[in-house]
Structure formats: C-alpha cells, structure tokens
Short mmCIF file of C-alpha atoms in Angstrom, two decimals:
data_model
loop_
_atom_site.label_atom_id
_atom_site.label_comp_id
_atom_site.label_asym_id
_atom_site.label_seq_id
_atom_site.Cartn_x
_atom_site.Cartn_y
_atom_site.Cartn_z
CA UNK A 1 -15.61 7.19 15.43
CA UNK A 2 -18.92 6.79 17.29
CA UNK A 3 -19.07 7.15 21.07
CA UNK A 4 -19.85 3.44 21.33
CA UNK A 5 -16.92 2.41 19.13
CA UNK A 6 -14.56 4.75 20.97
CA UNK A 7 -15.52 3.18 24.31
CA UNK A 8 -14.95 -0.28 22.86
CA UNK A 9 -11.61 0.86 21.44
CA UNK A 10 -10.41 2.20 24.79
CA UNK A 11 -11.59 -0.82 26.72
CA UNK A 12 -9.98 -3.30 24.31
CA UNK A 13 -6.71 -1.41 24.10
CA UNK A 14 -5.85 -2.24 27.71
CA UNK A 15 -2.86 -0.30 28.96
CA UNK A 16 -2.88 1.75 25.76
CA UNK A 17 -6.12 3.37 26.95
CA UNK A 18 -4.03 5.37 29.41
CA UNK A 19 -2.72 7.34 26.43
CA UNK A 20 -6.19 8.42 25.31
CA UNK A 21 -6.43 11.70 27.22
CA UNK A 22 -3.16 12.91 25.71
CA UNK A 23 -4.12 11.83 22.20
CA UNK A 24 -7.43 13.65 22.37
CA UNK A 25 -6.08 16.91 23.75
CA UNK A 26 -4.76 18.36 20.49
CA UNK A 27 -8.14 18.71 18.85
CA UNK A 28 -10.63 19.24 21.66
CA UNK A 29 -14.02 18.27 20.21
CA UNK A 30 -12.44 17.46 16.85
CA UNK A 31 -11.35 13.82 16.86
CA UNK A 32 -8.41 12.89 14.71
CA UNK A 33 -9.25 9.17 14.85
CA UNK A 34 -11.00 8.00 11.67
CA UNK A 35 -11.26 11.56 10.34
CA UNK A 36 -11.56 11.56 6.56
CA UNK A 37 -9.79 13.88 4.16
CA UNK A 38 -13.13 15.68 3.74
CA UNK A 39 -13.36 16.07 7.54
CA UNK A 40 -9.88 17.58 7.70
CA UNK A 41 -10.54 19.96 4.81
CA UNK A 42 -13.83 21.00 6.40
CA UNK A 43 -12.14 21.67 9.74
CA UNK A 44 -9.56 23.88 8.02
CA UNK A 45 -12.19 25.72 5.96
CA UNK A 46 -14.23 26.48 9.06
CA UNK A 47 -11.20 27.66 11.01
CA UNK A 48 -11.61 25.00 13.68
CA UNK A 49 -8.23 23.59 12.66
CA UNK A 50 -5.24 24.65 10.63
CA UNK A 51 -2.75 22.68 8.60
CA UNK A 52 -0.27 23.34 11.40
CA UNK A 53 -2.59 21.98 14.11
CA UNK A 54 -3.34 18.89 12.04
CA UNK A 55 0.35 18.24 11.42
CA UNK A 56 1.15 18.73 15.10
CA UNK A 57 -1.70 16.42 16.05
CA UNK A 58 -0.54 13.62 13.76
CA UNK A 59 3.07 14.06 14.88
CA UNK A 60 1.95 13.75 18.50
CA UNK A 61 0.01 10.62 17.61
CA UNK A 62 3.05 9.15 15.85
CA UNK A 63 5.12 9.83 18.94
CA UNK A 64 2.58 8.23 21.30
CA UNK A 65 1.44 5.25 19.23
CA UNK A 66 4.21 4.52 16.77
CA UNK A 67 7.30 5.23 18.82
CA UNK A 68 5.90 4.59 22.30
CA UNK A 69 2.64 3.08 23.56
CA UNK A 70 1.97 -0.05 21.52
CA UNK A 71 4.93 0.91 19.27
CA UNK A 72 3.69 0.07 15.79
CA UNK A 73 7.02 1.18 14.30
CA UNK A 74 5.46 2.12 10.97
CA UNK A 75 7.01 5.56 10.43
CA UNK A 76 10.72 5.37 9.64
CA UNK A 77 11.21 9.14 9.82
CA UNK A 78 9.10 12.28 10.12
CA UNK A 79 9.62 15.35 7.99
CA UNK A 80 11.60 17.94 10.02
CA UNK A 81 10.05 20.66 7.87
CA UNK A 82 6.42 19.49 8.14
CA UNK A 83 5.32 22.17 10.60
CA UNK A 84 7.00 24.96 8.62
CA UNK A 85 5.37 23.69 5.40
CA UNK A 86 1.98 23.60 7.14
CA UNK A 87 2.45 27.18 8.37
CA UNK A 88 3.16 28.29 4.80
CA UNK A 89 0.02 26.52 3.58
CA UNK A 90 -2.01 28.22 6.30
CA UNK A 91 -0.71 31.60 5.15
CA UNK A 92 -1.78 30.77 1.60
CA UNK A 93 -5.23 29.68 2.80
CA UNK A 94 -5.70 32.94 4.71
CA UNK A 95 -4.72 34.82 1.55
CA UNK A 96 -7.31 32.88 -0.44
CA UNK A 97 -4.76 30.87 -2.41
CA UNK A 98 -5.30 27.10 -2.41
CA UNK A 99 -2.80 24.93 -4.26
CA UNK A 100 -5.17 22.02 -4.86
CA UNK A 101 -7.59 19.49 -3.46
CA UNK A 102 -5.28 18.35 -0.63
CA UNK A 103 -4.27 21.78 0.68
CA UNK A 104 -2.96 21.24 4.20
CA UNK A 105 -3.70 17.50 4.35
CA UNK A 106 -0.93 15.42 6.04
CA UNK A 107 0.15 12.42 3.95
CA UNK A 108 2.76 9.72 4.66
CA UNK A 109 4.73 8.16 1.79
CA UNK A 110 6.69 4.94 1.54
CA UNK A 111 10.41 5.31 2.15
CA UNK A 112 11.39 4.12 -1.34
CA UNK A 113 9.98 7.35 -2.83
CA UNK A 114 12.45 10.19 -3.49
CA UNK A 115 12.10 13.53 -1.75
CA UNK A 116 14.60 16.31 -2.33
CA UNK A 117 14.38 17.63 1.20
CA UNK A 118 15.91 16.68 4.53
CA UNK A 119 14.44 13.16 4.49
CA UNK A 120 16.36 10.21 3.11
CA UNK A 121 15.32 7.56 0.59
CA UNK A 122 16.91 4.17 1.28
CA UNK A 123 14.33 1.42 0.65
CA UNK A 124 15.05 0.50 4.26
CA UNK A 125 18.64 -0.47 3.49
CA UNK A 126 21.65 0.62 5.52
CA UNK A 127 23.57 0.67 2.24
CA UNK A 128 21.80 3.94 1.32
CA UNK A 129 21.56 5.33 4.85
CA UNK A 130 21.87 9.11 4.99
CA UNK A 131 21.52 9.68 1.25
CA UNK A 132 19.15 12.35 -0.03
CA UNK A 133 17.64 12.36 -3.52
CA UNK A 134 18.61 15.03 -6.04
CA UNK A 135 14.96 15.79 -6.89
CA UNK A 136 11.44 14.84 -5.86
CA UNK A 137 9.77 11.82 -7.37
CA UNK A 138 7.10 12.93 -9.84
CA UNK A 139 4.33 11.81 -7.49
CA UNK A 140 5.87 13.89 -4.70
CA UNK A 141 5.82 16.89 -7.04
CA UNK A 142 2.15 16.13 -7.66
CA UNK A 143 1.36 15.88 -3.94
CA UNK A 144 3.11 19.17 -3.20
CA UNK A 145 1.24 20.82 -6.09
CA UNK A 146 -2.03 19.58 -4.60
CA UNK A 147 -1.12 21.18 -1.28
CA UNK A 148 -0.43 18.01 0.69
CA UNK A 149 2.00 18.08 3.59
CA UNK A 150 4.50 15.24 3.30
CA UNK A 151 4.39 14.30 6.98
CA UNK A 152 7.12 11.67 6.80
CA UNK A 153 8.08 8.31 5.36
CA UNK A 154 6.91 4.85 6.27
CA UNK A 155 8.92 1.75 7.02
CA UNK A 156 8.85 -1.04 4.46
CA UNK A 157 10.08 -4.51 3.73
CA UNK A 158 13.67 -3.81 2.75
CA UNK A 159 14.20 -3.43 -1.00
CA UNK A 160 10.41 -3.76 -1.36
CA UNK A 161 10.52 -7.36 -0.13
CA UNK A 162 12.76 -8.55 -2.97
CA UNK A 163 15.98 -9.44 -1.20
CA UNK A 164 15.37 -12.92 0.22
CA UNK A 165 13.11 -15.93 -0.28
CA UNK A 166 12.73 -16.09 3.51
CA UNK A 167 12.01 -12.44 4.19
CA UNK A 168 9.80 -11.05 6.93
CA UNK A 169 7.35 -8.46 5.65
CA UNK A 170 7.62 -5.09 7.34
CA UNK A 171 11.26 -5.54 8.37
CA UNK A 172 14.14 -3.41 7.16
CA UNK A 173 17.71 -3.03 8.34
CA UNK A 174 17.17 0.67 8.84
CA UNK A 175 13.67 0.63 10.31
CA UNK A 176 13.30 -2.68 12.13
CA UNK A 177 9.97 -4.54 12.31
CA UNK A 178 6.58 -2.91 11.72
CA UNK A 179 3.67 -4.40 13.67
CA UNK A 180 0.03 -4.86 12.74
CA UNK A 181 -2.14 -2.45 14.78
CA UNK A 182 -5.00 -4.98 14.82
CA UNK A 183 -2.82 -7.65 16.47
CA UNK A 184 0.62 -6.53 17.55
CA UNK A 185 2.14 -10.00 17.28
CA UNK A 186 0.92 -10.35 13.68
CA UNK A 187 2.35 -9.12 10.41
CA UNK A 188 1.27 -6.00 8.48
CA UNK A 189 2.07 -7.77 5.16
CA UNK A 190 3.82 -6.77 1.98
CA UNK A 191 6.52 -4.25 1.26
CA UNK A 192 4.16 -1.31 1.93
CA UNK A 193 3.68 -2.62 5.46
CA UNK A 194 4.48 0.71 7.08
CA UNK A 195 2.05 2.64 4.88
CA UNK A 196 -0.67 0.13 5.73
CA UNK A 197 -0.08 0.11 9.47
CA UNK A 198 0.28 3.90 9.67
CA UNK A 199 -2.91 4.67 7.76
CA UNK A 200 -4.83 2.06 9.76
CA UNK A 201 -3.58 3.51 13.06
CA UNK A 202 -4.65 7.03 12.04
CA UNK A 203 -1.10 8.39 11.91
CA UNK A 204 -1.93 10.33 8.72
CA UNK A 205 -4.88 11.25 6.57
CA UNK A 206 -3.80 8.62 4.03
CA UNK A 207 -0.61 7.01 2.76
CA UNK A 208 1.14 6.16 -0.49
CA UNK A 209 2.45 2.64 -1.06
CA UNK A 210 4.08 0.88 -3.99
CA UNK A 211 3.41 -2.53 -5.49
CA UNK A 212 5.08 -5.00 -7.78
CA UNK A 213 2.83 -7.91 -6.82
CA UNK A 214 0.62 -7.52 -3.76
CA UNK A 215 2.49 -4.85 -1.85
CA UNK A 216 -0.38 -2.35 -1.85
CA UNK A 217 -3.33 -4.70 -1.69
CA UNK A 218 -1.87 -7.16 0.86
CA UNK A 219 -1.07 -4.57 3.56
CA UNK A 220 -4.39 -2.91 2.75
CA UNK A 221 -6.37 -6.10 3.38
CA UNK A 222 -4.52 -7.06 6.57
CA UNK A 223 -4.75 -3.53 7.97
CA UNK A 224 -8.41 -2.91 7.22
CA UNK A 225 -7.83 -0.39 4.44
CA UNK A 226 -8.83 0.46 0.93
CA UNK A 227 -5.89 -0.01 -1.44
CA UNK A 228 -5.74 0.97 -5.11
CA UNK A 229 -3.12 -0.65 -7.35
CA UNK A 230 -3.64 1.45 -10.50
CA UNK A 231 -3.29 0.49 -14.12
CA UNK A 232 0.41 0.47 -14.99
CA UNK A 233 1.24 3.95 -16.29
CA UNK A 234 -1.56 5.84 -14.57
CA UNK A 235 0.87 6.87 -11.81
CA UNK A 236 4.51 7.72 -12.53
CA UNK A 237 7.38 5.60 -11.16
CA UNK A 238 10.20 8.10 -11.74
CA UNK A 239 12.07 8.75 -8.52
CA UNK A 240 10.91 5.53 -6.89
CA UNK A 241 13.43 2.80 -6.03
CA UNK A 242 12.36 0.01 -8.39
CA UNK A 243 11.98 -3.72 -8.63
CA UNK A 244 10.58 -4.11 -12.14
CA UNK A 245 9.27 -1.60 -14.65
CA UNK A 246 6.82 -4.11 -16.17
CA UNK A 247 4.88 -4.33 -12.88
CA UNK A 248 5.88 -1.51 -10.49
CA UNK A 249 3.40 1.21 -9.55
CA UNK A 250 2.61 3.50 -6.66
CA UNK A 251 -0.90 3.88 -5.30
CA UNK A 252 -3.06 5.13 -2.43
CA UNK A 253 -3.83 3.36 0.85
CA UNK A 254 -6.60 4.90 2.96
CA UNK A 255 -9.37 4.22 5.42
CA UNK A 256 -12.13 4.79 2.87
CA UNK A 257 -12.72 4.59 -0.85
CA UNK A 258 -13.38 8.34 -0.97
CA UNK A 259 -10.01 9.12 0.61
CA UNK A 260 -8.18 6.67 -1.66
CA UNK A 261 -9.89 8.21 -4.70
CA UNK A 262 -8.93 11.73 -3.59
CA UNK A 263 -5.31 10.70 -3.14
CA UNK A 264 -5.21 8.89 -6.49
CA UNK A 265 -6.51 12.00 -8.25
CA UNK A 266 -3.56 13.94 -6.84
CA UNK A 267 -1.00 11.33 -7.94
CA UNK A 268 -1.91 10.80 -11.60
CA UNK A 269 -0.33 12.61 -14.51
CA UNK A 270 1.85 12.21 -17.59
CA UNK A 271 5.52 12.32 -16.61
CA UNK A 272 8.22 12.83 -19.26
CA UNK A 273 10.58 10.77 -17.08
CA UNK A 274 8.30 7.71 -17.18
CA UNK A 275 7.46 6.57 -20.70
CA UNK A 276 4.64 4.33 -19.46
CA UNK A 277 2.58 7.34 -18.35
CA UNK A 278 2.15 8.54 -21.95
CA UNK A 279 -0.54 5.89 -22.36
CA UNK A 280 -2.52 7.38 -19.46
CA UNK A 281 -3.36 10.57 -21.35
CA UNK A 282 -7.14 10.82 -21.42
CA UNK A 283 -7.63 8.09 -18.83
CA UNK A 284 -7.10 10.00 -15.58
CA UNK A 285 -10.02 11.89 -14.04
CA UNK A 286 -11.52 13.33 -10.90
CA UNK A 287 -12.24 10.03 -9.16
CA UNK A 288 -14.75 11.69 -6.83
CA UNK A 289 -17.13 11.31 -9.76
CA UNK A 290 -16.93 7.54 -9.28
CA UNK A 291 -18.31 7.69 -5.73
CA UNK A 292 -21.79 6.43 -6.51
CA UNK A 293 -23.59 4.48 -3.74
CA UNK A 294 -25.72 2.86 -6.45
CA UNK A 295 -22.64 1.99 -8.50
CA UNK A 296 -23.12 -1.78 -8.36
CA UNK A 297 -26.56 -1.75 -9.95
CA UNK A 298 -26.32 -3.67 -13.22
CA UNK A 299 -22.60 -4.37 -12.89
CA UNK A 300 -21.58 -7.83 -14.12
CA UNK A 301 -19.09 -9.31 -11.67
CA UNK A 302 -17.26 -12.57 -12.20
CA UNK A 303 -16.24 -14.69 -9.21
CA UNK A 304 -12.65 -15.94 -9.52
CA UNK A 305 -13.62 -19.09 -7.65
CA UNK A 306 -10.21 -20.79 -7.90
CA UNK A 307 -8.79 -18.03 -5.68
CA UNK A 308 -11.06 -19.15 -2.84
CA UNK A 309 -10.55 -22.13 -0.55
CA UNK A 310 -7.42 -21.22 1.41
CA UNK A 311 -9.36 -20.24 4.55
CA UNK A 312 -12.96 -21.25 5.41
CA UNK A 313 -13.59 -18.09 7.43
CA UNK A 314 -12.47 -15.93 4.53
CA UNK A 315 -14.70 -17.92 2.19
CA UNK A 316 -17.66 -17.23 4.48
CA UNK A 317 -17.00 -13.50 4.38
CA UNK A 318 -16.72 -13.62 0.59
CA UNK A 319 -20.07 -15.40 0.24
CA UNK A 320 -21.62 -12.71 2.45
CA UNK A 321 -20.02 -10.06 0.23
CA UNK A 322 -21.39 -11.69 -2.92
CA UNK A 323 -24.88 -11.79 -1.37
CA UNK A 324 -24.57 -8.10 -0.45
CA UNK A 325 -23.59 -7.20 -4.01
CA UNK A 326 -26.54 -9.14 -5.39
CA UNK A 327 -28.84 -7.12 -3.14
CA UNK A 328 -27.22 -3.97 -4.51
CA UNK A 329 -28.18 -4.98 -8.04
CA UNK A 330 -24.99 -6.61 -9.31
CA UNK A 331 -25.20 -9.53 -11.71
CA UNK A 332 -22.95 -12.31 -10.40
CA UNK A 333 -21.31 -14.76 -12.80
CA UNK A 334 -19.96 -17.71 -10.80
CA UNK A 335 -17.47 -19.14 -11.57
CA UNK A 336 -15.49 -16.87 -13.85
CA UNK A 337 -11.92 -18.03 -13.42
CA UNK A 338 -8.90 -16.62 -15.21
CA UNK A 339 -7.61 -19.32 -17.57
CA UNK A 340 -4.09 -20.56 -16.78
CA UNK A 341 -3.63 -17.95 -14.04
CA UNK A 342 -1.53 -20.44 -12.10
CA UNK A 343 1.06 -20.75 -14.90
CA UNK A 344 2.87 -17.43 -14.49
CA UNK A 345 4.67 -18.00 -11.17
CA UNK A 346 8.07 -19.08 -12.50
CA UNK A 347 8.06 -16.75 -15.48
CA UNK A 348 7.00 -13.79 -13.33
CA UNK A 349 9.92 -14.39 -10.97
CA UNK A 350 12.29 -14.70 -13.96
CA UNK A 351 11.18 -11.34 -15.34
CA UNK A 352 11.47 -9.66 -11.95
CA UNK A 353 15.04 -10.91 -11.50
CA UNK A 354 16.18 -9.48 -14.83
CA UNK A 355 14.39 -6.17 -14.38
CA UNK A 356 15.44 -5.76 -10.73
CA UNK A 357 19.11 -5.76 -11.69
CA UNK A 358 18.66 -3.49 -14.71
CA UNK A 359 16.22 -1.06 -13.11
CA UNK A 360 17.99 -0.75 -9.76
CA UNK A 361 21.34 -0.09 -11.42
CA UNK A 362 19.70 2.56 -13.60
CA UNK A 363 18.02 4.17 -10.60
CA UNK A 364 21.26 4.33 -8.60
CA UNK A 365 22.82 6.34 -11.43
CA UNK A 366 20.16 9.03 -10.89
CA UNK A 367 21.36 9.50 -7.31
CA UNK A 368 24.83 10.57 -8.44
CA UNK A 369 27.50 10.80 -5.75
CA UNK A 370 24.89 11.01 -3.00
CA UNK A 371 24.83 7.23 -2.54
CA UNK A 372 27.79 5.16 -1.32
CA UNK A 373 26.83 2.19 -3.52
CA UNK A 374 26.53 2.44 -7.30
CA UNK A 375 25.16 -0.98 -8.30
CA UNK A 376 23.40 -4.09 -7.11
CA UNK A 377 26.80 -5.79 -6.97
CA UNK A 378 28.02 -3.18 -4.50
CA UNK A 379 24.84 -3.52 -2.42
CA UNK A 380 25.41 -7.28 -2.17
CA UNK A 381 28.98 -6.64 -1.05
CA UNK A 382 27.80 -4.10 1.52
CA UNK A 383 25.29 -6.58 2.92
CA UNK A 384 27.95 -9.23 3.32
CA UNK A 385 30.31 -6.83 5.09
CA UNK A 386 27.48 -5.71 7.39
CA UNK A 387 25.81 -9.09 7.83
CA UNK A 388 25.08 -8.70 11.55
CA UNK A 389 23.08 -5.53 10.98
CA UNK A 390 21.67 -6.17 7.51
CA UNK A 391 21.03 -9.90 7.54
CA UNK A 392 20.33 -10.99 11.14
CA UNK A 393 17.24 -13.00 10.14
CA UNK A 394 17.40 -13.72 6.41
CA UNK A 395 19.84 -13.39 3.55
CA UNK A 396 19.91 -11.98 0.02
CA UNK A 397 19.22 -15.00 -2.17
CA UNK A 398 17.03 -12.99 -4.56
CA UNK A 399 19.64 -10.30 -5.05
CA UNK A 400 22.25 -12.93 -5.79
CA UNK A 401 19.98 -14.54 -8.39
CA UNK A 402 19.25 -11.14 -9.96
CA UNK A 403 22.92 -10.16 -10.12
CA UNK A 404 23.65 -13.37 -12.04
CA UNK A 405 21.21 -12.44 -14.80
CA UNK A 406 22.13 -10.85 -18.13
CA UNK A 407 20.70 -7.68 -19.63
CA UNK A 408 17.17 -7.08 -20.94
CA UNK A 409 18.14 -8.22 -24.46
CA UNK A 410 18.52 -11.79 -23.19
CA UNK A 411 16.09 -14.14 -25.04
CA UNK A 412 15.08 -15.89 -21.81
CA UNK A 413 13.89 -12.58 -20.37
CA UNK A 414 12.01 -11.54 -23.49
CA UNK A 415 10.31 -14.93 -23.74
CA UNK A 416 9.26 -14.91 -20.09
CA UNK A 417 7.86 -11.38 -20.35
CA UNK A 418 5.88 -12.24 -23.50
CA UNK A 419 4.50 -15.34 -21.78
CA UNK A 420 3.44 -13.33 -18.73
CA UNK A 421 1.58 -10.72 -20.73
CA UNK A 422 -0.11 -13.32 -22.92
CA UNK A 423 -1.32 -15.44 -20.00
CA UNK A 424 -2.53 -12.56 -17.84
CA UNK A 425 -3.87 -10.21 -20.52
CA UNK A 426 -5.09 -11.63 -23.84
CA UNK A 427 -5.52 -15.21 -22.61
CA UNK A 428 -6.22 -14.22 -19.02
CA UNK A 429 -8.19 -11.30 -17.61
CA UNK A 430 -9.27 -10.03 -21.04
CA UNK A 431 -10.37 -13.49 -22.13
CA UNK A 432 -12.56 -14.27 -19.13
CA UNK A 433 -14.09 -10.80 -19.09
CA UNK A 434 -14.92 -10.97 -22.78
CA UNK A 435 -16.34 -14.48 -22.49
CA UNK A 436 -18.73 -13.55 -19.70
CA UNK A 437 -19.21 -9.87 -20.63
CA UNK A 438 -17.87 -8.81 -17.23
CA UNK A 439 -17.24 -5.39 -15.75
CA UNK A 440 -14.92 -6.73 -13.05
CA UNK A 441 -13.62 -9.85 -11.33
CA UNK A 442 -13.97 -10.37 -7.59
CA UNK A 443 -12.10 -12.62 -5.14
CA UNK A 444 -10.65 -12.52 -1.61
CA UNK A 445 -7.64 -10.20 -1.54
CA UNK A 446 -5.80 -12.46 0.90
CA UNK A 447 -5.93 -14.20 4.24
CA UNK A 448 -5.82 -12.78 7.75
CA UNK A 449 -2.49 -11.53 9.09
CA UNK A 450 -0.07 -14.26 10.15
CA UNK A 451 2.13 -14.23 13.25
CA UNK A 452 5.38 -12.39 12.52
CA UNK A 453 8.12 -15.03 12.43
CA UNK A 454 11.73 -13.90 11.87
CA UNK A 455 12.93 -17.52 12.03
CA UNK A 456 10.79 -19.01 9.26
CA UNK A 457 9.75 -15.90 7.34
CA UNK A 458 6.33 -15.00 5.97
CA UNK A 459 3.33 -17.34 5.86
CA UNK A 460 1.16 -16.35 2.92
CA UNK A 461 -1.93 -18.53 2.66
CA UNK A 462 -3.59 -17.26 -0.50
CA UNK A 463 -4.57 -14.20 -2.46
CA UNK A 464 -5.57 -12.59 -5.75
CA UNK A 465 -2.82 -10.07 -6.47
CA UNK A 466 -0.77 -11.81 -9.18
CA UNK A 467 -3.00 -11.70 -12.31
CA UNK A 468 -3.56 -7.93 -12.15
CA UNK A 469 0.03 -7.28 -11.03
CA UNK A 470 1.60 -9.18 -13.93
CA UNK A 471 -0.90 -7.81 -16.46
CA UNK A 472 -0.44 -4.24 -15.22
CA UNK A 473 -4.20 -3.99 -14.72
CA UNK A 474 -6.03 -2.16 -11.91
CA UNK A 475 -6.89 -3.77 -8.59
CA UNK A 476 -8.93 -2.25 -5.75
CA UNK A 477 -9.37 -3.90 -2.36
CA UNK A 478 -11.92 -2.83 0.25
CA UNK A 479 -12.64 -4.20 3.76
CA UNK A 480 -15.05 -7.15 3.79
CA UNK A 481 -15.08 -8.01 7.50
CA UNK A 482 -12.87 -9.60 10.11
CA UNK A 483 -11.72 -13.10 11.02
CA UNK A 484 -11.24 -13.24 14.79
CA UNK A 485 -10.61 -9.51 14.84
CA UNK A 486 -8.21 -9.62 11.84
CA UNK A 487 -9.31 -7.61 8.77
CA UNK A 488 -9.93 -9.24 5.41
CA UNK A 489 -10.62 -7.47 2.10
CA UNK A 490 -12.38 -8.24 -1.14
CA UNK A 491 -10.77 -7.45 -4.50
CA UNK A 492 -12.18 -5.83 -7.63
CA UNK A 493 -9.99 -6.39 -10.71
CA UNK A 494 -10.61 -5.18 -14.25
CA UNK A 495 -9.12 -4.44 -17.66
CA UNK A 496 -6.57 -1.71 -18.26
CA UNK A 497 -7.84 1.82 -17.47
CA UNK A 498 -10.96 0.57 -15.66
CA UNK A 499 -9.72 2.18 -12.44
CA UNK A 500 -12.70 4.54 -12.16
CA UNK A 501 -15.21 1.73 -12.60
CA UNK A 502 -13.52 -0.41 -9.94
CA UNK A 503 -13.57 2.55 -7.55
CA UNK A 504 -17.29 2.91 -8.22
CA UNK A 505 -18.01 -0.75 -7.41
CA UNK A 506 -15.80 -0.69 -4.32
CA UNK A 507 -17.47 2.48 -3.06
CA UNK A 508 -20.97 1.11 -3.49
CA UNK A 509 -20.01 -2.06 -1.62
CA UNK A 510 -18.24 -0.10 1.15
CA UNK A 511 -21.16 2.25 1.69
CA UNK A 512 -23.64 -0.59 1.95
CA UNK A 513 -21.58 -2.74 4.33
CA UNK A 514 -19.30 -0.41 6.37
CA UNK A 515 -16.96 -3.23 7.45
CA UNK A 516 -13.97 -1.14 8.54
CA UNK A 517 -13.35 -1.06 12.29
CA UNK A 518 -10.50 0.92 13.90
CA UNK A 519 -7.57 -1.11 15.28
CA UNK A 520 -7.41 -1.88 18.99
CA UNK A 521 -3.64 -2.36 19.39
CA UNK A 522 -3.87 -5.72 21.13
CA UNK A 523 -2.21 -9.10 20.78
CA UNK A 524 -4.01 -11.85 18.92
CA UNK A 525 -4.72 -13.68 22.19
CA UNK A 526 -6.75 -10.67 23.28
CA UNK A 527 -8.29 -10.15 19.85
CA UNK A 528 -9.77 -13.65 19.86
CA UNK A 529 -12.01 -12.66 22.78
CA UNK A 530 -13.35 -9.67 20.84
CA UNK A 531 -15.45 -9.39 17.69
CA UNK A 532 -15.85 -12.91 16.26
CA UNK A 533 -19.37 -12.59 14.87
CA UNK A 534 -18.35 -14.02 11.50
CA UNK A 535 -16.25 -16.86 12.82
CA UNK A 536 -17.68 -18.61 15.85
#
C-alpha cells in the first residue's frame, strides 16, 4: 500500500484507525497490508520474516480486525497448530528443503473443506458441530505439499447457501453473520462470503472458496478480489461438503491475478477420489506463465450484452473496461450473447435438488461415526429440533424440496441435466464462441453489495455466473472499479480448459487498470462521501 493510500485508509476508517499502531508493530518496515504472495516469499527468503512471524502477524490481524475492531467475522476458527506448522516449515527452509511454491505462506480455506487436524468441518451447521474429518480433502493435501500453512477456516453461508430460498449470504448457525469490509452494513455475497471478506481485509495471503453457481465470483466481485472458478474437474472436490457434483468446484480468491494463479497452481491435480479430475490430465500448468501484461493483444472478446442493464453505474464501469481492453489491443465483438442462457433457471434448480440429496448423503458416509447426523433427513430433523439456534431468520425450504426427490436414476433428473448441458455448452457458450470466433466472453460479474437484511434475505440484482457454472466452464473475475466505494468486477468466461487464457486476459486488464483499493471498514453512509469518481 502506498503512503498516500495508507493515510487515506486510516483517515476513512474512523475509530478503527486507533488500531493501526498495533497492527503495524509485528512487521516493522514490512507491511502486511496488501502484501502479495511474492512479497511474503521474498521476505522469508531474505530473512526479514519467517513463516512463524507471518502466521503470528496474520493471527494478530484476525484478532484485531475480525474478532474485535470493525469485527468482520469472516474467520470461523483459526488453526491451533498454525504456529507449530510454521516453525517446522522454517526449520525446513533453514535446512534448504522447500516443499513447494507456497512454502510458509498462510492460507485460509472455506469451512466446508475437510482437514484431518484439530479444526472442524461443518459447513457452518450446528448439526456437524465438533466433528473432525477422517482425512484431508485432496486440495488440502495439495496445499500442505506446496508448503502452505492452513491458517484457519472461513465462515460461509450455511450449507453453501442451499438451505433456504430466503437465506442471508454470509450467515451460518455456527459462525453468525460475516460483514463486508468495504461497507460493514453490506453483504459479502455468496456462500464463500468469509473467504472473500478475509482475503479482502488482508487476514491471509489468499483464500480458497467453493462454488456451485456464483459462490466464488460473487464474493470476489463484492470484496474487490480476483476469483477463479475453474473448469469442472481441474480442482478435486473430494473431501468437500457438496451441493452438486455437476457444478461444484473449489477455487482461489486473492487480491491479485498473480496470487490467484499461484494458489490455483497449488490446488490442481488428478485425484483418484474424484472421477471428474481424470479429464484434467494435460490441462493443468504453471499459471505464472499466463501472467502476460500484453495478453489482451489480438484477443477476440465477446460482450454478453444481455447481462448488462441491471445497474447504470455498473454499466458505466463496464463500458470503461471495454474501452481499456480495446486500447490494449483486444478485438471486441458486441453483442455476443449466449443463446437461450435465460432458459436454464428451473432446470438448474431441479438438478441441484436431486444432486444435493444424493451427494450430501454420500459425503456424510465418508465421515463415519464422527458426525451425529448421517443423512439429509437427519439434518432436517436436527434443524427443526434446534429451530431457535439454526433457523432464527430463515428456514430450510430447499432442503425439504431436496429430501423429497428420488435418486439420480429418475428420468426428470436426467432430462433436466441433459437440458442444462445442451443449453449452456453446445447451444450456449460453445455456440456463441464458435459463431464469432471468440477467445472469451465478458460481462459484469454482478452488482455492488446490498445491505444485509435478515428479514427479507438477499437482494441479488444481476450477474453472469450461471452459464459457466452450469456448463462447468471456467470463469475469472477481476476488479473493474467501484460504485460509491463498493467494488465491482468484470468477468472473463471461456470454453472448457481455457483457464490459462482467461487468467492471461484478466492479468493484462488488471495490470493496465489497477482498480483494486483496500477496504476502509466503514458503513455505507460513510463510504458515500468517499471515492465516487465513477458515479457522481
């Protein structure tokens, strides 16, 4: 963070500025705020910092910002063994043994991802409170192999935001409500709300989220982050509490494209426990090779114009983004809309209901006797018995609908799934990209964060997550500016296995525009008096 930006940050943060001397003390001249993964690795290589000092610094920041101060409430639990793990990694570094590209880097992961340690995995539900997984999720194994320190787990929308039609994003029975660090009265969005808020507030080097439809890219856009929703199968789902195997994936959420690419490289791999990853063989790579500042030159980008129009300020930012990409040498095809993209809503929901029941029941079997509930039916019963704690604001209508469904041999399920894949793949993204010879599609990722409202639930205004989510195709969002101090992102979507190309386009755009600003931990009333250059 520049001296000018830091002064602005402290001034705008009001009472929170009183915490600044304590937050800066751990690192002396080395500032944890907005430090990249490369910065952290460089500090450890030079001896200025150690993995232990970084972990202690982030833990102190979590204590001051997340649990006190403005109280973002994004970290549901910290790893009691994080410091000891960091000390071991420091010993290995001194001995000249580095595990991988993230050696000593503190990472937060979403709390629906299994860890076979002293942390629990509950998807935010009190029904699984206290239960510990029998083994690490495959992506946790990959992170540990790369040398990352699993710093803790982030709060989420309970059951990945698939319990109620009136849910509040970022709320769970176990963790309570996560707040948006850019406007504390506004919502962090999506089921990976905690990962988004934590990474934005510099509580970790980067975070891992999961998505079924929008739950990486939505919290990324509303928290001023880069989010990568990979091609289905590039990242394993084994050991992750599921919604639906036809759409679920984990992915990185970070403050820069470079950091997101570094984290993605650590996550990928073929996993015998996840059949979908077999197709990724030969497609994963070192994504640092995609970080080309000239990466947009000659790229043919199609504007998904029908995904515009839900907010005039967002539209203005998107037009500015398109102009910037033209100056960077991109060829813009406008419009280039996905045919019949609006016809998958009902069939997508139908598929998710069937798969939620089947996949969750299968997952619970992997937890053995370590969980008090063994099926969705038992979870529903638990929620009813504990209504005051589990359902104080909204119910479990989606779970009830899912429980009423049959198995995955049911013709209605098979027909809905076939329809989804046809409309989003062969007759959807593939069709429009072939027609216009496109390298990617672009559109606004979503609208600015809405006011958190436990009475009425979420207030989504628009977005571009569904086509790529249903198709299982890659989706990268990158900051495109702010609307009255609230971050907004632009999306790059492509065909299956075009992850590296999308990272290249996003990086070139990011480097040319530098739209990310650190959060100021204020209310929206205060934010409106701040940076409104785009929206006067």
